[in-house]
CSV table of C-alpha atoms and ligand atoms in Angstrom, one decimal:
chain,number,residue,atom,x,y,z
W,633,MET,CA,0.0,0.0,0.0
W,634,THR,CA,1.4,3.5,-0.8
W,635,GLU,CA,1.8,5.6,2.2
W,636,PRO,CA,-0.7,8.4,2.6
W,637,LEU,CA,0.8,11.8,2.0
W,638,LEU,CA,-0.3,12.7,5.6
W,639,PHE,CA,2.2,10.2,6.9
W,640,THR,CA,5.0,11.0,4.5
W,641,PRO,CA,7.9,12.8,6.3
W,642,LEU,CA,8.6,16.4,5.3
W,643,SER,CA,12.0,18.2,5.6
W,644,ILE,CA,12.1,21.9,5.9
W,645,ARG,CA,15.7,23.3,6.1
W,646,ASP,CA,17.4,20.8,8.5
W,647,VAL,CA,14.3,19.8,10.4
W,648,THR,CA,12.4,16.6,9.4
W,649,LEU,CA,8.8,16.1,10.5
W,650,ARG,CA,7.9,12.5,10.7
W,651,ASN,CA,4.5,13.3,9.2
W,652,ARG,CA,2.3,16.3,8.1
W,653,VAL,CA,0.1,16.4,11.3
W,654,VAL,CA,0.6,19.6,13.2
W,655,VAL,CA,-0.8,20.7,16.5
W,656,PRO,CA,-1.4,24.4,16.0
W,657,PRO,CA,-0.8,26.9,18.8
W,658,MET,CA,-3.5,26.7,21.4
W,659,HIS,CA,-3.5,28.9,24.4
W,660,GLN,CA,-3.6,27.0,27.8
W,661,TYR,CA,-4.2,30.0,30.2
W,662,SER,CA,-2.0,28.1,32.7
W,663,ALA,CA,1.3,29.9,33.0
W,664,VAL,CA,2.3,31.6,36.3
W,665,LYS,CA,3.7,35.1,35.7
W,666,GLY,CA,4.7,33.9,32.2
W,667,PHE,CA,6.4,30.7,33.4
W,668,PRO,CA,5.2,27.3,32.1
W,669,THR,CA,3.8,24.8,34.5
W,670,ASP,CA,3.6,21.0,34.5
W,671,TRP,CA,0.3,21.5,32.5
W,672,HIS,CA,2.2,22.7,29.5
W,673,THR,CA,4.5,19.7,29.4
W,674,VAL,CA,1.7,17.2,29.9
W,675,ASN,CA,-0.5,19.0,27.3
W,676,ALA,CA,2.1,19.3,24.6
W,677,GLY,CA,3.5,15.9,25.6
W,678,LYS,CA,0.3,14.0,25.0
W,679,PHE,CA,0.0,15.3,21.5
W,680,ALA,CA,3.7,14.3,20.8
W,681,ALA,CA,3.1,10.9,22.3
W,682,GLY,CA,-0.1,10.6,20.2
W,683,GLY,CA,1.9,10.7,17.0
W,684,ALA,CA,1.8,14.3,15.7
W,685,GLY,CA,4.8,15.4,13.7
W,686,LEU,CA,5.0,19.0,14.9
W,687,VAL,CA,3.6,20.4,18.2
W,688,ILE,CA,3.5,24.2,18.3
W,689,VAL,CA,3.3,25.7,21.8
W,690,GLU,CA,0.8,28.5,22.2
W,691,SER,CA,1.3,32.2,21.5
W,692,THR,CA,4.1,33.0,23.9
W,693,LYS,CA,4.6,36.7,24.5
W,694,VAL,CA,7.6,38.8,23.5
W,695,GLU,CA,6.9,41.4,26.2
W,696,ARG,CA,4.8,41.7,29.3
W,697,ARG,CA,2.5,44.3,27.8
W,698,GLY,CA,1.6,41.8,25.1
W,699,CYS,CA,0.0,39.2,27.4
W,700,GLY,CA,-3.6,38.5,26.4
W,701,THR,CA,-4.9,37.1,29.7
W,702,ILE,CA,-3.7,36.1,33.1
W,703,GLY,CA,-1.9,32.8,32.4
W,704,ASP,CA,-0.2,33.7,29.1
W,705,LEU,CA,3.2,32.1,28.5
W,706,GLY,CA,6.2,34.6,28.4
W,707,ILE,CA,9.5,34.6,26.7
W,708,TRP,CA,10.6,38.2,27.4
W,709,ASP,CA,13.4,37.3,29.7
W,710,ASP,CA,16.3,34.7,29.7
W,711,ALA,CA,14.8,33.2,32.9
W,712,PHE,CA,12.1,31.6,30.7
W,713,VAL,CA,14.6,29.5,28.8
W,714,VAL,CA,15.2,26.6,31.2
W,715,PRO,CA,11.6,26.0,32.2
W,716,LEU,CA,10.6,26.0,28.5
W,717,LYS,CA,13.3,23.5,27.7
W,718,ARG,CA,11.5,20.9,29.8
W,719,ILE,CA,8.7,21.0,27.3
W,720,THR,CA,11.0,20.7,24.2
W,721,ASP,CA,13.0,17.9,25.8
W,722,PHE,CA,9.8,15.8,26.4
W,723,ILE,CA,8.4,16.5,22.9
W,724,LYS,CA,11.8,15.4,21.3
W,725,GLN,CA,11.8,12.2,23.4
W,726,GLN,CA,8.6,11.3,21.6
W,727,ASN,CA,10.3,11.9,18.2
W,728,ALA,CA,8.1,14.8,17.5
W,729,VAL,CA,9.3,18.3,16.7
W,730,PRO,CA,8.7,21.1,19.2
W,731,GLY,CA,7.6,24.5,17.8
W,732,ILE,CA,6.6,27.7,19.5
W,733,GLN,CA,4.5,30.7,18.4
W,734,LEU,CA,5.7,34.1,19.3
W,735,GLY,CA,3.0,36.7,19.9
W,736,HIS,CA,1.9,40.0,21.2
W,737,SER,CA,-1.8,40.8,21.9
W,738,GLY,CA,-1.6,44.5,21.1
W,739,ARG,CA,-4.9,46.3,21.7
W,740,LYS,CA,-6.6,43.0,22.8
W,741,ALA,CA,-4.2,42.6,25.7
W,742,ARG,CA,-5.4,42.5,29.3
W,743,ALA,CA,-8.5,40.4,28.6
W,744,SER,CA,-10.4,37.9,30.7
W,745,ARG,CA,-10.3,34.2,29.9
W,746,PRO,CA,-12.8,33.0,27.3
W,747,TRP,CA,-15.0,31.1,29.8
W,748,GLU,CA,-15.1,34.2,32.0
W,749,GLY,CA,-16.4,36.4,29.2
W,750,GLY,CA,-13.3,37.0,27.1
W,751,GLY,CA,-13.7,40.8,26.9
W,752,PRO,CA,-11.4,43.3,28.6
W,753,LEU,CA,-10.4,42.4,32.2
W,754,ARG,CA,-12.2,44.4,34.8
W,755,HIS,CA,-10.0,46.1,37.4
W,756,THR,CA,-11.5,44.7,40.6
W,757,PRO,CA,-9.9,44.2,44.1
W,758,GLU,CA,-9.9,40.4,43.5
W,759,ILE,CA,-7.9,40.9,40.3
W,760,GLU,CA,-5.2,42.9,42.2
W,761,ALA,CA,-4.3,39.8,44.1
W,762,GLU,CA,-3.3,38.2,40.8
W,763,VAL,CA,-2.2,41.2,38.7
W,764,THR,CA,0.3,43.3,40.6
W,765,ASP,CA,1.3,45.4,37.6
W,766,TRP,CA,-2.0,46.6,36.2
W,767,ASP,CA,-0.6,49.8,34.7
W,768,ALA,CA,2.5,48.2,33.2
W,769,TRP,CA,0.0,45.9,31.4
W,770,THR,CA,-1.7,48.8,29.5
W,771,PRO,CA,-2.6,47.7,26.0
W,772,VAL,CA,-0.6,49.3,23.2
W,773,ALA,CA,-1.3,49.3,19.4
W,774,PRO,CA,-0.2,51.1,16.2
W,775,SER,CA,-2.9,53.7,16.7
W,776,ALA,CA,-5.2,54.8,19.6
W,777,ILE,CA,-8.2,53.0,18.2
W,778,ALA,CA,-10.2,50.5,20.3
W,779,HIS,CA,-11.0,47.0,19.0
W,780,SER,CA,-14.7,47.7,19.5
W,781,ASP,CA,-16.9,49.8,21.8
W,782,LYS,CA,-16.5,47.4,24.7
W,783,TRP,CA,-12.6,47.5,24.6
W,784,PRO,CA,-10.4,50.3,26.0
W,785,VAL,CA,-8.6,52.7,23.7
W,786,PRO,CA,-5.0,51.5,23.5
W,787,ARG,CA,-2.0,53.7,23.8
W,788,ALA,CA,-0.4,54.4,20.4
W,789,LEU,CA,3.2,53.1,20.2
W,790,GLU,CA,5.8,55.8,19.8
W,791,ARG,CA,8.1,55.3,16.8
W,792,GLY,CA,11.0,54.4,19.1
W,793,GLU,CA,8.9,51.8,20.9
W,794,VAL,CA,8.1,50.2,17.6
W,795,LYS,CA,11.8,49.8,16.9
W,796,ASP,CA,12.3,48.4,20.5
W,797,LEU,CA,9.5,45.9,19.9
W,798,VAL,CA,11.1,44.7,16.7
W,799,GLN,CA,14.2,43.9,18.8
W,800,ALA,CA,12.0,42.2,21.4
W,801,TRP,CA,10.8,39.7,18.8
W,802,GLY,CA,14.4,39.0,17.8
W,803,GLU,CA,15.5,38.4,21.4
W,804,ALA,CA,12.5,36.1,21.9
W,805,ALA,CA,13.6,34.1,18.9
W,806,ARG,CA,17.1,33.8,20.4
W,807,ARG,CA,15.6,32.4,23.6
W,808,ALA,CA,13.3,30.0,21.7
W,809,HIS,CA,16.4,28.5,20.0
W,810,ALA,CA,18.2,28.3,23.4
W,811,ALA,CA,15.1,26.5,24.8
W,812,GLY,CA,15.4,23.8,22.1
W,813,PHE,CA,12.5,24.7,19.9
W,814,GLU,CA,13.1,23.6,16.3
W,815,VAL,CA,10.3,25.5,14.5
W,816,LEU,CA,9.3,29.1,15.2
W,817,GLU,CA,6.0,30.7,14.2
W,818,LEU,CA,5.3,34.4,14.3
W,819,HIS,CA,1.7,35.3,15.2
W,820,GLY,CA,0.6,37.8,12.5
W,821,ALA,CA,-3.1,36.9,12.7
W,822,HIS,CA,-6.4,37.2,14.7
W,823,GLY,CA,-6.4,40.9,15.3
W,824,TYR,CA,-3.3,41.0,17.5
W,825,LEU,CA,-0.4,43.4,17.3
W,826,VAL,CA,1.1,42.4,14.0
W,827,HIS,CA,-2.3,42.1,12.3
W,828,GLU,CA,-3.1,45.6,13.8
W,829,PHE,CA,-0.2,47.0,11.9
W,830,LEU,CA,-1.3,45.3,8.7
W,831,SER,CA,-4.9,46.5,8.8
W,832,GLU,CA,-6.0,49.9,7.8
W,833,LEU,CA,-8.8,49.7,10.4
W,834,SER,CA,-6.4,49.7,13.3
W,835,ASN,CA,-3.3,51.3,11.8
W,836,GLN,CA,-3.7,55.0,11.0
W,837,ARG,CA,-0.1,56.0,11.6
W,838,THR,CA,1.5,58.8,9.7
W,839,ASP,CA,5.1,57.5,10.0
W,840,GLU,CA,6.8,54.8,7.9
W,841,TYR,CA,4.7,52.1,9.7
W,842,GLY,CA,1.3,53.3,8.5
W,843,GLY,CA,-0.5,54.5,5.4
W,844,SER,CA,0.4,52.5,2.2
W,845,GLU,CA,0.3,48.7,2.2
W,846,PRO,CA,4.1,48.5,2.1
W,847,ASN,CA,4.3,50.8,5.1
W,848,ARG,CA,1.7,48.7,7.0
W,849,MET,CA,3.7,45.5,6.2
W,850,ARG,CA,6.9,47.1,7.4
W,851,PHE,CA,6.6,46.1,11.1
W,852,LEU,CA,6.2,42.4,10.3
W,853,ILE,CA,9.0,42.5,7.7
W,854,GLU,CA,11.4,44.1,10.3
W,855,VAL,CA,10.3,41.6,12.9
W,856,THR,CA,11.0,38.8,10.4
W,857,GLU,CA,14.4,40.2,9.7
W,858,ALA,CA,15.2,40.6,13.4
W,859,VAL,CA,14.0,37.1,14.1
W,860,ARG,CA,15.9,35.5,11.2
W,861,ALA,CA,19.1,37.2,12.4
W,862,ARG,CA,18.9,35.3,15.7
W,863,TRP,CA,17.0,32.1,14.6
W,864,PRO,CA,19.4,29.6,13.0
W,865,GLU,CA,19.5,29.3,9.2
W,866,THR,CA,19.0,25.5,9.8
W,867,LYS,CA,15.6,26.0,11.5
W,868,PRO,CA,12.2,26.6,9.8
W,869,LEU,CA,10.3,29.8,10.3
W,870,PHE,CA,6.5,30.0,9.9
W,871,VAL,CA,4.2,33.0,9.9
W,872,ARG,CA,0.5,32.8,10.8
W,873,LEU,CA,-1.7,35.3,8.9
W,874,SER,CA,-5.4,36.1,8.9
W,875,VAL,CA,-5.3,35.6,5.1
W,876,GLU,CA,-8.8,37.0,4.9
W,877,ASP,CA,-9.9,39.3,7.8
W,878,HIS,CA,-13.3,40.3,6.3
W,879,ALA,CA,-12.4,43.9,7.0
W,880,GLY,CA,-10.2,45.0,4.1
W,881,TRP,CA,-7.3,42.7,4.2
W,882,GLY,CA,-7.6,39.7,1.9
W,883,PRO,CA,-5.9,36.8,0.0
W,884,GLU,CA,-4.3,39.1,-2.6
W,885,SER,CA,-2.6,41.3,0.1
W,886,SER,CA,-1.6,38.1,1.9
W,887,ALA,CA,0.0,36.6,-1.1
W,888,ARG,CA,1.9,39.8,-1.8
W,889,LEU,CA,3.1,39.8,1.8
W,890,ALA,CA,4.0,36.0,1.7
W,891,LYS,CA,6.3,36.6,-1.3
W,892,ILE,CA,8.1,39.3,0.6
W,893,LEU,CA,8.4,37.2,3.7
W,894,LYS,CA,9.6,34.2,1.7
W,895,ALA,CA,12.5,36.4,0.4
W,896,ARG,CA,13.3,37.2,4.1
W,897,GLY,CA,13.6,33.5,5.1
W,898,VAL,CA,10.0,32.5,5.9
W,899,ASP,CA,9.3,28.9,5.0
W,900,VAL,CA,5.6,28.3,5.7
W,901,ILE,CA,2.5,30.5,5.9
W,902,ASP,CA,0.0,29.2,8.4
W,903,CYS,CA,-3.4,30.3,6.9
W,904,SER,CA,-6.0,31.4,9.3
W,905,SER,CA,-8.6,34.2,9.2
W,906,GLY,CA,-10.6,36.9,11.1
W,907,GLY,CA,-10.0,38.5,14.5
W,908,ILE,CA,-9.6,42.2,13.6
W,909,THR,CA,-13.2,43.0,14.4
W,910,ASP,CA,-15.9,41.3,16.5
W,911,GLN,CA,-17.9,40.9,13.3
W,912,ALA,CA,-15.2,38.7,11.9
W,913,PRO,CA,-14.3,36.5,14.8
W,914,ILE,CA,-11.4,34.1,14.8
W,915,LEU,CA,-13.5,31.0,15.1
W,916,GLY,CA,-16.9,32.4,14.1
W,917,ASN,CA,-17.4,31.8,10.5
W,918,GLU,CA,-16.7,28.1,10.8
W,919,ILE,CA,-19.8,26.8,9.0
W,920,LYS,CA,-18.2,24.0,7.2
W,921,TYR,CA,-15.4,21.5,7.2
W,922,SER,CA,-12.1,22.9,5.8
W,923,TYR,CA,-13.4,26.5,5.8
W,924,GLN,CA,-10.0,28.1,5.6
W,925,VAL,CA,-8.4,25.7,3.1
W,926,PRO,CA,-9.2,28.0,0.1
W,927,LEU,CA,-7.0,30.6,1.8
W,928,SER,CA,-4.2,28.2,2.0
W,929,ASP,CA,-4.7,27.1,-1.6
W,930,HIS,CA,-4.6,30.8,-2.7
W,931,VAL,CA,-1.4,31.7,-0.9
W,932,ARG,CA,0.4,28.5,-1.9
W,933,LYS,CA,-0.5,29.0,-5.6
W,934,HIS,CA,0.1,32.8,-5.8
W,935,ALA,CA,3.1,33.2,-3.5
W,936,ASP,CA,4.8,29.9,-4.3
W,937,ILE,CA,5.4,29.1,-0.7
W,938,MET,CA,4.6,26.2,1.5
W,939,THR,CA,1.4,26.5,3.5
W,940,MET,CA,-0.3,25.0,6.5
W,941,ALA,CA,-4.1,24.6,6.4
W,942,VAL,CA,-6.2,24.9,9.6
W,943,GLY,CA,-9.8,25.1,10.6
W,944,LEU,CA,-12.3,22.3,11.1
W,945,ILE,CA,-10.1,19.7,9.6
W,946,ILE,CA,-11.4,16.7,11.6
W,947,HIS,CA,-11.0,13.5,9.6
W,948,GLY,CA,-8.0,11.7,8.3
W,949,ASP,CA,-9.4,11.3,4.8
W,950,GLN,CA,-10.3,15.0,4.8
W,951,ALA,CA,-6.7,15.9,5.6
W,952,GLU,CA,-5.3,13.5,3.1
W,953,GLU,CA,-7.5,14.9,0.3
W,954,ILE,CA,-6.3,18.5,1.0
W,955,LEU,CA,-2.7,17.3,0.6
W,956,GLN,CA,-3.4,15.2,-2.4
W,957,ASN,CA,-5.1,18.2,-4.1
W,958,GLY,CA,-2.1,20.4,-3.5
W,959,LYS,CA,-3.9,22.8,-1.3
W,960,ALA,CA,-1.5,22.7,1.6
W,961,ASP,CA,1.8,21.1,2.7
W,962,LEU,CA,0.9,20.7,6.4
W,963,ILE,CA,-2.4,20.0,8.2
W,964,ALA,CA,-3.1,21.6,11.6
W,965,VAL,CA,-5.7,19.8,13.7
W,966,GLY,CA,-6.7,22.1,16.6
W,967,ARG,CA,-9.8,21.3,18.6
W,968,GLU,CA,-10.2,17.8,17.2
W,969,ILE,CA,-6.8,16.9,18.7
W,970,LEU,CA,-8.0,18.3,22.0
W,971,ASN,CA,-10.8,15.7,21.6
W,972,ASN,CA,-8.5,12.9,20.6
W,973,PRO,CA,-4.8,13.5,21.4
W,974,ASN,CA,-4.0,10.3,19.6
W,975,TRP,CA,-5.5,11.7,16.4
W,976,ALA,CA,-2.4,11.0,14.3
W,977,MET,CA,-2.4,7.3,15.2
W,978,ASP,CA,-6.1,7.1,14.8
W,979,ALA,CA,-6.0,8.7,11.3
W,980,ALA,CA,-3.2,6.4,10.3
W,981,LEU,CA,-5.3,3.4,11.2
W,982,LYS,CA,-8.3,4.7,9.3
W,983,LEU,CA,-6.2,5.6,6.2
W,984,GLY,CA,-4.7,2.1,6.2
W,985,ASP,CA,-1.2,3.3,6.8
W,986,GLY,CA,1.1,0.3,6.9
W,987,SER,CA,2.9,1.1,10.1
W,988,VAL,CA,0.2,2.7,12.2
W,989,PHE,CA,1.8,2.4,15.6
W,990,ARG,CA,5.3,3.4,14.4
W,991,ASN,CA,4.8,7.0,15.6
W,992,VAL,CA,3.6,6.2,19.1
W,993,PRO,CA,5.6,5.0,22.1
W,994,PRO,CA,5.9,1.2,22.5
W,995,GLN,CA,4.5,1.5,26.0
W,996,PHE,CA,1.1,1.6,24.4
W,997,GLY,CA,1.8,1.2,20.7
W,998,TYR,CA,2.9,-2.4,21.2
W,999,TRP,CA,-0.3,-3.4,22.8
W,1000,LEU,CA,-2.5,-1.6,20.3
W,1001,GLY,CA,-0.5,-3.3,17.5
W,1002,VAL,CA,-1.2,-6.7,19.0
W,1003,ARG,CA,-4.8,-6.0,19.4
W,1004,ALA,CA,-5.1,-4.7,15.8
W,1005,ARG,CA,-3.3,-7.8,14.3
W,1006,ARG,CA,-5.3,-10.3,16.2
W,1007,GLY,CA,-8.4,-8.3,15.7
W,1008,PHE,CA,-10.9,-10.2,17.8
W,1009,GLY,CA,-13.4,-8.6,15.4
W,1010,THR,CA,-13.1,-5.3,17.2
W,1011,LYS,CA,-12.6,-1.7,16.2
W,1012,PRO,CA,-11.4,1.3,18.3
W,1013,SER,CA,-14.1,3.4,20.0
W,1014,THR,CA,-13.2,6.3,17.6
W,1015,TRP,CA,-13.9,4.1,14.6
W,1016,GLN,CA,-15.8,5.4,11.7
W,1017,ILE,CA,-15.0,5.5,8.0
W,1018,GLY,CA,-14.3,9.2,7.6
W,1019,LEU,CA,-15.7,12.4,6.1
W,1020,GLU,CA,-17.9,10.9,3.4
W,1021,GLU,CA,-19.6,8.5,5.8
W,1022,THR,CA,-20.0,11.2,8.3
W,1023,ARG,CA,-21.7,13.4,5.8
W,1024,LYS,CA,-24.3,10.7,5.1
W,1025,VAL,CA,-25.5,10.7,8.6
W,1026,LEU,CA,-25.4,14.5,9.2
B,1590,FMN,C1,-8.2,26.7,23.2
B,1590,FMN,C2,-7.7,27.4,22.0
B,1590,FMN,C3,-6.5,28.3,22.1
B,1590,FMN,C4,-6.0,28.9,20.9
B,1590,FMN,N1,-4.9,29.6,21.0
B,1590,FMN,C5,-4.3,30.1,19.9
B,1590,FMN,C6,-3.0,30.7,20.0
B,1590,FMN,O1,-2.4,30.8,21.0
B,1590,FMN,N2,-2.5,31.2,18.8
B,1590,FMN,C7,-3.2,31.1,17.6
B,1590,FMN,O2,-2.7,31.5,16.6
B,1590,FMN,N3,-4.3,30.5,17.5
B,1590,FMN,C8,-4.9,29.9,18.6
B,1590,FMN,N4,-6.1,29.2,18.5
B,1590,FMN,C9,-6.6,28.9,17.2
B,1590,FMN,C10,-6.1,27.5,16.7
B,1590,FMN,O3,-4.7,27.5,16.5
B,1590,FMN,C11,-6.8,27.1,15.4
B,1590,FMN,O4,-6.4,28.0,14.4
B,1590,FMN,C12,-8.3,27.1,15.5
B,1590,FMN,O5,-8.7,26.4,16.6
B,1590,FMN,C13,-9.0,26.5,14.2
B,1590,FMN,O6,-8.6,25.1,14.1
B,1590,FMN,P1,-9.6,23.9,14.6
B,1590,FMN,O7,-10.9,24.1,13.9
B,1590,FMN,O8,-8.8,22.7,14.1
B,1590,FMN,O9,-9.7,24.0,16.0
B,1590,FMN,C14,-6.6,28.6,19.7
B,1590,FMN,C15,-7.8,27.8,19.6
B,1590,FMN,C16,-8.3,27.2,20.7
B,1590,FMN,C17,-9.4,26.3,20.6
């Protein structure tokens, strides 16, 4: 049997992913003053042990002001390197590749956790027990324009601060390398700081960082250059974009930007959408399977760069079809891998991959292999045929 493309290794620069299954960055709200806890190792570790090729740790903030909520991971100081290394060591022990997303929440900083409302954090006496630096956490943005009526007006960054921030991203990349990460992703999507520079809605600066499209792209381009200067040539660099933000920035601009980024050493565009307004939420327009795949397809074809598809990719055959049709090079499985951390192993079984349990540790892979060979007429509890069969019963 020919191996499904999903389980064909992919080499980018000097890093080889054992398969094309990626765990996208997913915030865990579990850090303490920016430091990772056991939760982060266990969470990332279970996906690595479950067979994914690349596990990308959540948006980790390049400066304190950039934290979205209480519990964000930080990388703004060298003190974060050793605790983060514990995560990368464990992921590598499972033969998966550890990645990390660098981020800054911009005008959407200082928010409450999603299950507590998700809007701006209220300054209450109870909060003061947890947040001892409320003023230092004041949201900043390219311009003093609020995300929406319910959000505070951010402070516009001074030109010198923008330059400092570019360097902060570079320093964060240096620390990510020291912590043992092998793939770095820059968060340029979802209405956070980088995206706020790209969008005309949130960027009305009159200096070289605002106005024309090339000026609005300048911050991300300078960040990319600062990062590439400190992130080894041998290691891949990804950028996540809201390829379509439903508020003026779309696939054509994204493809133009992707070409520029490729020339600056970016290897993969991770194709997401939305987030710059409440009307275009990050996870809001998800009315169908693979809803963001056309964005990946567009960037891949028009910018001649590798892409990662993400968004309601749930079934193995669905993922395989996207790769076979040349619409992406990597498949990110987000919430479904929260549902089934062994998704990669499960998908391999359903796609008839010859060496299903190769990617999982023998501690459980051996026993599942024996059960699969002997059969006993049983199927795993997750068993169903795939997307087509699911559609018949929807
Ligand atoms: C709990 C949770 C946390 C997330 N945190 C991040 C994040 O830190 N950075 C990011 O770019 N996207 C984040 N996302 C978005 C996911 O990476 C992904 O793009 C999205 O969930 C759509 O894919 P899915 O339909 O497979 O879940 C998060 C999503 C979830 C569910």
